[in-house]
Amino acid sequence: MEKVIILGTGAAGFTAALYTARANLEPLLIEGMEPGGQLTTTTDVENFPGFPEGIMGPDLMDRMRKQVERFGARFRSASLVTGCDLSGQPLKLTLDGGEVLETRALIIATGASAKYIGLDNEKKLIGRGVTSCATCDGAFYRDVPVAVVGGGDTAMEEALFLTRFASEVVVIHRRDELRASKIMADRAQEHPKIRFIWDTVVTDVMDPGQNKVTGLQLHNRKTGEDSELAVDALFVAIGHQPNTDAFKGQLDMDANGYLVTDSTRTKVPGVFAAGDVQDHVYRQAITAAGSGCMAAIEAERYLEAQGA
Ligand code: NAP
């Protein structure tokens, strides 16, 4: 029986681990399929306090990992929680191999994953030119045109990063106004390698027959015009989906699947949630870390009250 299990190793999970480990609760971290979380798919992080020159996302996560290892946190790698029974103590988690773990307290920090448009051919070409991570895949597309879909900060960040490699970066946005912050929008719009196509959605991705991306079918929502765009890659940057499937029916969620919390407490005593899995508003590394700290302190108080 564990005292506390933490699901996820993003900024929220690592911070929760740091605090619970230093409180001698010997946390067990379940690492999942995206170790280090979303920051491992980012380049420069300029808004995490303490790094005046900025830091690369993967470096920041490496440092967080080393910091929690120093205090004895334990890891289970590449394990997915597929189900749970939170109806009473002990709390039970089922892993993908069928193993059941028992714990007194649970901190859910499973974050959110990139969304895709939902086209059949998009799905077929994921990993073959369709991707949601410029940092991971940008370097494969040197001196060729690529497209980015989305109008938020992520889309601008991806587009700017891709200018390092691609001959041209075409940003396709479904409206004529960006959602991104002004500073990111200005940077992207002023970049000579970035071109915008407004009011337009991607209706198909070609060519699964060739097992690679050769172009996109586009539809202008204002003029009704259809067109084709020849590109070698499609970077999808249209937001994220919280990773909460394993908790359906057991914890309260909002309409988009984000866990509903009071501070970091869920409706189940002993179950806490931190970071992007419960925050669709701020979604920053620093706010995720902050809520990981809060969840750890609340879990510690819960366990103390239970006499653990
Ligand atoms: P977001 O702000 O939710 O933006 C998603 C974008 O994708 C929107 O422009 C949206 O269009 C578009 N979109 C959504 N569904 C679509 C679909 N099915 N087809 C076509 N387009 C679609 O998501 P995000 O950019 O990932 O950012 C998430 C949060 O992280 C934000 O708070 C952001 O500020 C923050 N962030 C900050 C930084 C930074 O400061 N460096 C970097 C990355 C992210 P509409 O505009 O029409 O809704």
Short mmCIF file of C-alpha atoms and ligand atoms in Angstrom, two decimals:
data_model
loop_
_atom_site.label_atom_id
_atom_site.label_comp_id
_atom_site.label_asym_id
_atom_site.label_seq_id
_atom_site.Cartn_x
_atom_site.Cartn_y
_atom_site.Cartn_z
CA MET A 1 0.00 0.00 0.00
CA GLU A 2 1.40 3.36 -1.09
CA LYS A 3 0.96 6.56 0.90
CA VAL A 4 0.73 8.71 -2.20
CA ILE A 5 0.77 7.96 -5.90
CA ILE A 6 1.29 10.78 -8.39
CA LEU A 7 0.12 10.28 -11.96
CA GLY A 8 2.16 12.24 -14.48
CA THR A 9 5.66 13.69 -14.68
CA GLY A 10 5.04 17.17 -16.03
CA ALA A 11 5.61 20.35 -14.05
CA ALA A 12 2.63 19.59 -11.77
CA GLY A 13 3.59 15.96 -11.07
CA PHE A 14 7.25 16.72 -10.40
CA THR A 15 6.42 19.57 -8.05
CA ALA A 16 3.90 17.42 -6.18
CA ALA A 17 6.62 14.75 -5.94
CA LEU A 18 9.17 17.23 -4.65
CA TYR A 19 6.92 18.37 -1.81
CA THR A 20 5.59 14.92 -0.86
CA ALA A 21 9.10 13.40 -1.01
CA ARG A 22 10.47 16.12 1.26
CA ALA A 23 7.55 15.40 3.62
CA ASN A 24 8.74 11.75 3.83
CA LEU A 25 5.67 10.40 2.02
CA GLU A 26 7.85 8.38 -0.40
CA PRO A 27 5.75 9.21 -3.47
CA LEU A 28 5.46 6.79 -6.38
CA LEU A 29 5.28 8.55 -9.75
CA ILE A 30 3.55 6.80 -12.62
CA GLU A 31 5.23 8.13 -15.68
CA GLY A 32 2.87 7.39 -18.58
CA MET A 33 3.71 7.66 -22.25
CA GLU A 34 4.81 11.29 -22.34
CA PRO A 35 7.57 11.52 -19.71
CA GLY A 36 8.28 15.11 -18.76
CA GLY A 37 4.93 16.25 -20.16
CA GLN A 38 4.26 19.03 -22.61
CA LEU A 39 7.40 21.02 -21.82
CA THR A 40 9.47 18.29 -23.43
CA THR A 41 7.87 19.26 -26.73
CA THR A 42 8.76 22.94 -26.36
CA THR A 43 11.91 24.85 -27.21
CA ASP A 44 12.81 28.03 -25.32
CA VAL A 45 10.91 28.66 -22.12
CA GLU A 46 11.27 32.34 -21.35
CA ASN A 47 8.57 32.72 -18.73
CA PHE A 48 9.61 30.29 -16.00
CA PRO A 49 11.03 32.44 -13.19
CA GLY A 50 14.67 31.91 -12.26
CA PHE A 51 16.07 31.54 -15.78
CA PRO A 52 16.92 35.06 -16.96
CA GLU A 53 18.36 33.77 -20.25
CA GLY A 54 15.48 31.28 -20.73
CA ILE A 55 15.83 27.51 -20.67
CA MET A 56 14.96 24.73 -23.12
CA GLY A 57 11.78 22.86 -22.11
CA PRO A 58 13.44 19.40 -21.98
CA ASP A 59 16.31 20.81 -19.86
CA LEU A 60 13.86 22.27 -17.38
CA MET A 61 12.10 18.92 -17.03
CA ASP A 62 15.44 17.10 -16.61
CA ARG A 63 16.28 19.42 -13.76
CA MET A 64 12.90 18.83 -12.12
CA ARG A 65 13.42 15.08 -12.43
CA LYS A 66 16.89 15.23 -10.84
CA GLN A 67 15.54 17.39 -8.05
CA VAL A 68 12.82 14.88 -7.10
CA GLU A 69 15.20 11.91 -7.45
CA ARG A 70 17.46 13.59 -4.92
CA PHE A 71 14.67 13.29 -2.33
CA GLY A 72 13.93 9.64 -3.06
CA ALA A 73 10.82 9.77 -5.24
CA ARG A 74 10.25 6.46 -7.04
CA PHE A 75 9.20 6.01 -10.67
CA ARG A 76 7.15 3.53 -12.67
CA SER A 77 7.92 4.22 -16.33
CA ALA A 78 5.76 3.68 -19.39
CA SER A 79 2.74 2.64 -17.34
CA LEU A 80 -0.75 3.72 -18.24
CA VAL A 81 -3.55 3.88 -15.72
CA THR A 82 -6.51 2.38 -17.57
CA GLY A 83 -9.05 2.39 -14.76
CA CYS A 84 -9.58 3.07 -11.11
CA ASP A 85 -11.82 2.39 -8.14
CA LEU A 86 -12.05 5.51 -6.02
CA SER A 87 -15.22 4.47 -4.18
CA GLY A 88 -13.42 4.05 -0.85
CA GLN A 89 -10.09 3.45 0.88
CA PRO A 90 -7.71 2.18 -0.25
CA LEU A 91 -7.90 3.93 -3.61
CA LYS A 92 -7.22 1.45 -6.42
CA LEU A 93 -5.57 2.05 -9.78
CA THR A 94 -5.44 -0.47 -12.61
CA LEU A 95 -2.39 -0.35 -14.89
CA ASP A 96 -2.45 -1.38 -18.56
CA GLY A 97 -0.89 -4.75 -17.74
CA GLY A 98 -3.74 -5.48 -15.31
CA GLU A 99 -1.73 -4.86 -12.12
CA VAL A 100 -3.70 -3.05 -9.38
CA LEU A 101 -1.95 -0.49 -7.18
CA GLU A 102 -3.37 0.63 -3.83
CA THR A 103 -2.79 3.99 -2.26
CA ARG A 104 -4.14 6.21 0.50
CA ALA A 105 -3.78 9.44 -1.46
CA LEU A 106 -3.70 10.12 -5.19
CA ILE A 107 -2.51 13.19 -7.04
CA ILE A 108 -3.66 13.28 -10.66
CA ALA A 109 -1.31 15.35 -12.82
CA THR A 110 -1.88 13.64 -16.16
CA GLY A 111 -2.00 16.91 -18.09
CA ALA A 112 -3.52 17.36 -21.49
CA SER A 113 -2.55 16.03 -24.92
CA ALA A 114 -2.50 17.69 -28.32
CA LYS A 115 -5.73 17.66 -30.30
CA TYR A 116 -5.96 16.74 -33.98
CA ILE A 117 -8.43 18.04 -36.56
CA GLY A 118 -10.22 14.69 -36.87
CA LEU A 119 -9.72 13.86 -40.56
CA ASP A 120 -9.28 10.23 -41.65
CA ASN A 121 -6.17 10.92 -43.73
CA GLU A 122 -4.72 13.11 -40.99
CA LYS A 123 -4.88 10.10 -38.69
CA LYS A 124 -3.31 7.81 -41.29
CA LEU A 125 -0.39 10.21 -41.73
CA ILE A 126 0.41 10.90 -38.08
CA GLY A 127 4.15 10.35 -37.78
CA ARG A 128 4.47 10.52 -41.57
CA GLY A 129 4.26 14.27 -41.97
CA VAL A 130 1.34 15.01 -39.66
CA THR A 131 2.55 15.95 -36.20
CA SER A 132 1.72 18.13 -33.21
CA CYS A 133 5.32 18.78 -32.18
CA ALA A 134 7.56 21.11 -34.14
CA THR A 135 10.37 20.63 -31.64
CA CYS A 136 10.29 16.88 -32.20
CA ASP A 137 9.82 16.83 -35.96
CA GLY A 138 10.70 20.26 -37.38
CA ALA A 139 14.26 19.33 -38.32
CA PHE A 140 12.97 16.62 -40.69
CA TYR A 141 11.56 19.30 -42.98
CA ARG A 142 14.53 21.34 -44.19
CA ASP A 143 14.13 23.65 -47.18
CA VAL A 144 10.56 22.50 -47.90
CA PRO A 145 7.23 24.25 -47.26
CA VAL A 146 5.23 23.21 -44.18
CA ALA A 147 1.85 24.19 -42.75
CA VAL A 148 0.73 24.97 -39.22
CA VAL A 149 -2.96 24.87 -38.27
CA GLY A 150 -4.19 27.07 -35.42
CA GLY A 151 -4.25 30.67 -34.27
CA GLY A 152 -3.15 30.41 -30.65
CA ASP A 153 0.21 30.85 -28.93
CA THR A 154 1.17 27.26 -29.64
CA ALA A 155 0.61 27.73 -33.37
CA MET A 156 2.71 30.92 -33.37
CA GLU A 157 5.47 29.25 -31.36
CA GLU A 158 5.50 26.23 -33.67
CA ALA A 159 5.51 28.44 -36.78
CA LEU A 160 8.39 30.56 -35.49
CA PHE A 161 10.40 27.48 -34.56
CA LEU A 162 9.79 25.92 -37.98
CA THR A 163 11.26 28.95 -39.76
CA ARG A 164 14.66 27.58 -38.69
CA PHE A 165 14.26 24.70 -41.13
CA ALA A 166 11.43 25.12 -43.60
CA SER A 167 11.56 27.17 -46.81
CA GLU A 168 8.14 28.61 -45.97
CA VAL A 169 5.74 28.21 -43.06
CA VAL A 170 2.07 28.66 -43.92
CA VAL A 171 -0.22 29.26 -40.95
CA ILE A 172 -3.81 28.26 -41.64
CA HIS A 173 -6.34 29.75 -39.25
CA ARG A 174 -10.10 29.28 -39.26
CA ARG A 175 -10.82 32.93 -38.41
CA ASP A 176 -9.34 36.28 -39.50
CA GLU A 177 -8.08 37.13 -36.01
CA LEU A 178 -5.43 35.35 -33.97
CA ARG A 179 -6.10 34.06 -30.48
CA ALA A 180 -2.37 34.26 -29.66
CA SER A 181 -0.93 36.90 -27.32
CA LYS A 182 0.07 40.12 -29.06
CA ILE A 183 3.80 39.59 -28.65
CA MET A 184 3.69 36.11 -30.25
CA ALA A 185 1.26 37.19 -32.96
CA ASP A 186 3.46 40.19 -33.87
CA ARG A 187 6.60 38.05 -33.99
CA ALA A 188 4.95 35.55 -36.31
CA GLN A 189 3.28 38.14 -38.54
CA GLU A 190 6.51 40.09 -38.94
CA HIS A 191 8.56 37.01 -39.87
CA PRO A 192 9.48 36.98 -43.57
CA LYS A 193 9.20 33.17 -43.83
CA ILE A 194 5.69 32.98 -42.35
CA ARG A 195 2.57 33.44 -44.48
CA PHE A 196 -1.00 33.40 -43.15
CA ILE A 197 -4.09 31.93 -44.80
CA TRP A 198 -7.17 33.28 -42.99
CA ASP A 199 -10.75 32.05 -42.54
CA THR A 200 -9.68 28.65 -43.78
CA VAL A 201 -9.95 25.06 -42.60
CA VAL A 202 -8.09 21.95 -43.70
CA THR A 203 -10.58 19.50 -45.21
CA ASP A 204 -8.16 16.75 -46.28
CA VAL A 205 -4.53 15.71 -46.07
CA MET A 206 -2.76 14.09 -49.03
CA ASP A 207 -1.41 11.53 -49.80
CA PRO A 208 -1.84 8.36 -47.73
CA GLY A 209 -1.17 6.40 -50.95
CA GLN A 210 2.42 7.68 -50.91
CA ASN A 211 2.66 7.28 -47.12
CA LYS A 212 3.67 10.91 -46.70
CA VAL A 213 2.21 14.40 -46.68
CA THR A 214 2.26 16.00 -50.12
CA GLY A 215 -0.39 18.68 -49.66
CA LEU A 216 -3.63 19.88 -48.08
CA GLN A 217 -7.14 20.50 -49.30
CA LEU A 218 -8.37 23.83 -47.96
CA HIS A 219 -11.80 25.43 -47.67
CA ASN A 220 -12.28 29.15 -47.18
CA ARG A 221 -15.21 29.58 -44.79
CA LYS A 222 -15.99 33.12 -45.95
CA THR A 223 -15.75 32.80 -49.73
CA GLY A 224 -16.65 29.10 -49.93
CA GLU A 225 -13.62 28.59 -52.20
CA ASP A 226 -11.73 25.28 -52.16
CA SER A 227 -8.02 25.12 -52.91
CA GLU A 228 -4.92 22.97 -52.59
CA LEU A 229 -1.68 23.76 -50.84
CA ALA A 230 1.49 21.79 -51.53
CA VAL A 231 3.38 21.20 -48.27
CA ASP A 232 5.59 18.42 -46.91
CA ALA A 233 4.26 18.49 -43.36
CA LEU A 234 1.25 19.49 -41.33
CA PHE A 235 1.84 20.70 -37.79
CA VAL A 236 -1.44 20.66 -35.89
CA ALA A 237 -1.55 23.24 -33.06
CA ILE A 238 -5.22 23.56 -32.16
CA GLY A 239 -5.16 23.05 -28.42
CA HIS A 240 -5.27 20.15 -26.01
CA GLN A 241 -7.49 17.46 -24.53
CA PRO A 242 -7.23 16.65 -20.80
CA ASN A 243 -6.10 13.09 -20.04
CA THR A 244 -8.99 12.01 -17.87
CA ASP A 245 -10.45 8.93 -19.57
CA ALA A 246 -9.43 6.63 -16.72
CA PHE A 247 -11.51 8.65 -14.24
CA LYS A 248 -14.80 8.81 -16.14
CA GLY A 249 -17.74 8.11 -13.87
CA GLN A 250 -15.59 8.41 -10.73
CA LEU A 251 -14.64 12.09 -10.65
CA ASP A 252 -16.52 15.22 -11.67
CA MET A 253 -15.48 16.70 -15.02
CA ASP A 254 -16.56 19.75 -16.98
CA ALA A 255 -18.01 19.58 -20.48
CA ASN A 256 -14.51 19.36 -22.01
CA GLY A 257 -13.32 16.60 -19.68
CA TYR A 258 -11.23 18.73 -17.30
CA LEU A 259 -11.38 17.55 -13.67
CA VAL A 260 -13.42 19.77 -11.39
CA THR A 261 -11.62 20.73 -8.19
CA ASP A 262 -12.03 22.89 -5.11
CA SER A 263 -8.46 24.17 -4.69
CA THR A 264 -6.86 20.85 -5.77
CA ARG A 265 -9.41 18.60 -4.02
CA THR A 266 -11.69 16.46 -6.16
CA LYS A 267 -15.03 15.28 -4.78
CA VAL A 268 -13.35 12.06 -3.56
CA PRO A 269 -11.49 12.38 -0.23
CA GLY A 270 -7.80 11.70 -0.76
CA VAL A 271 -7.88 12.38 -4.51
CA PHE A 272 -6.31 15.61 -5.71
CA ALA A 273 -5.69 17.03 -9.17
CA ALA A 274 -3.02 19.49 -10.30
CA GLY A 275 -1.88 21.17 -13.51
CA ASP A 276 -3.45 21.15 -16.95
CA VAL A 277 -5.73 18.19 -16.17
CA GLN A 278 -7.81 20.59 -14.05
CA ASP A 279 -6.81 23.97 -15.48
CA HIS A 280 -7.99 25.09 -18.89
CA VAL A 281 -7.52 28.75 -18.09
CA TYR A 282 -3.86 29.42 -17.28
CA ARG A 283 -2.12 26.24 -18.57
CA GLN A 284 1.38 27.48 -17.85
CA ALA A 285 4.38 25.55 -16.51
CA ILE A 286 4.57 27.82 -13.50
CA THR A 287 0.87 27.55 -12.64
CA ALA A 288 1.04 23.76 -13.08
CA ALA A 289 4.04 23.66 -10.72
CA GLY A 290 2.18 25.88 -8.26
CA SER A 291 -0.88 23.65 -8.24
CA GLY A 292 1.36 20.57 -7.87
CA CYS A 293 2.72 22.13 -4.70
CA MET A 294 -0.81 22.85 -3.47
CA ALA A 295 -1.94 19.27 -4.18
CA ALA A 296 1.06 17.90 -2.28
CA ILE A 297 0.34 20.05 0.77
CA GLU A 298 -3.35 19.15 0.67
CA ALA A 299 -2.52 15.43 0.32
CA GLU A 300 -0.11 15.69 3.24
CA ARG A 301 -2.78 17.32 5.43
CA TYR A 302 -5.32 14.72 4.36
CA LEU A 303 -2.98 11.86 5.31
CA GLU A 304 -2.15 13.54 8.63
CA ALA A 305 -5.87 13.88 9.42
CA GLN A 306 -6.31 10.16 8.60
CA GLY A 307 -3.55 9.38 11.09
CA ALA A 308 -1.28 8.02 8.35
P1 NAP B 1 -5.58 27.77 -27.77
O1 NAP B 1 -5.16 29.07 -27.20
O2 NAP B 1 -6.82 27.11 -27.30
O3 NAP B 1 -5.67 27.96 -29.36
C1 NAP B 1 -6.11 26.95 -30.21
C2 NAP B 1 -6.21 27.51 -31.62
O4 NAP B 1 -6.61 26.46 -32.50
C3 NAP B 1 -7.25 28.62 -31.74
O5 NAP B 1 -6.77 29.62 -32.60
C4 NAP B 1 -8.44 27.87 -32.34
O6 NAP B 1 -9.21 28.69 -33.21
C5 NAP B 1 -7.79 26.82 -33.18
N1 NAP B 1 -8.62 25.63 -33.30
C6 NAP B 1 -9.20 24.91 -32.30
N2 NAP B 1 -9.85 23.83 -32.79
C7 NAP B 1 -9.68 23.88 -34.12
C8 NAP B 1 -10.09 23.04 -35.18
N3 NAP B 1 -10.82 21.92 -34.97
N4 NAP B 1 -9.74 23.36 -36.44
C9 NAP B 1 -9.00 24.48 -36.69
N5 NAP B 1 -8.56 25.31 -35.71
C10 NAP B 1 -8.90 25.01 -34.46
O7 NAP B 1 -4.44 26.66 -27.61
P2 NAP B 1 -2.86 26.81 -27.56
O8 NAP B 1 -2.38 27.70 -28.62
O9 NAP B 1 -2.37 25.43 -27.49
O10 NAP B 1 -2.55 27.53 -26.18
C11 NAP B 1 -3.03 26.99 -24.96
C12 NAP B 1 -2.60 27.87 -23.79
O11 NAP B 1 -1.17 27.82 -23.60
C13 NAP B 1 -2.94 29.34 -23.98
O12 NAP B 1 -3.32 29.88 -22.75
C14 NAP B 1 -1.63 29.94 -24.45
O13 NAP B 1 -1.53 31.31 -24.16
C15 NAP B 1 -0.61 29.12 -23.68
N6 NAP B 1 0.68 29.08 -24.40
C16 NAP B 1 1.59 30.07 -24.17
C17 NAP B 1 2.80 30.06 -24.85
C18 NAP B 1 3.79 31.17 -24.60
O14 NAP B 1 3.45 32.13 -23.94
N7 NAP B 1 5.00 31.06 -25.10
C19 NAP B 1 3.09 29.07 -25.77
C20 NAP B 1 2.14 28.08 -26.00
C21 NAP B 1 0.92 28.10 -25.31
P3 NAP B 1 -10.10 29.91 -32.61
O15 NAP B 1 -9.12 31.01 -32.32
O16 NAP B 1 -11.02 30.21 -33.74
O17 NAP B 1 -10.80 29.36 -31.41
#
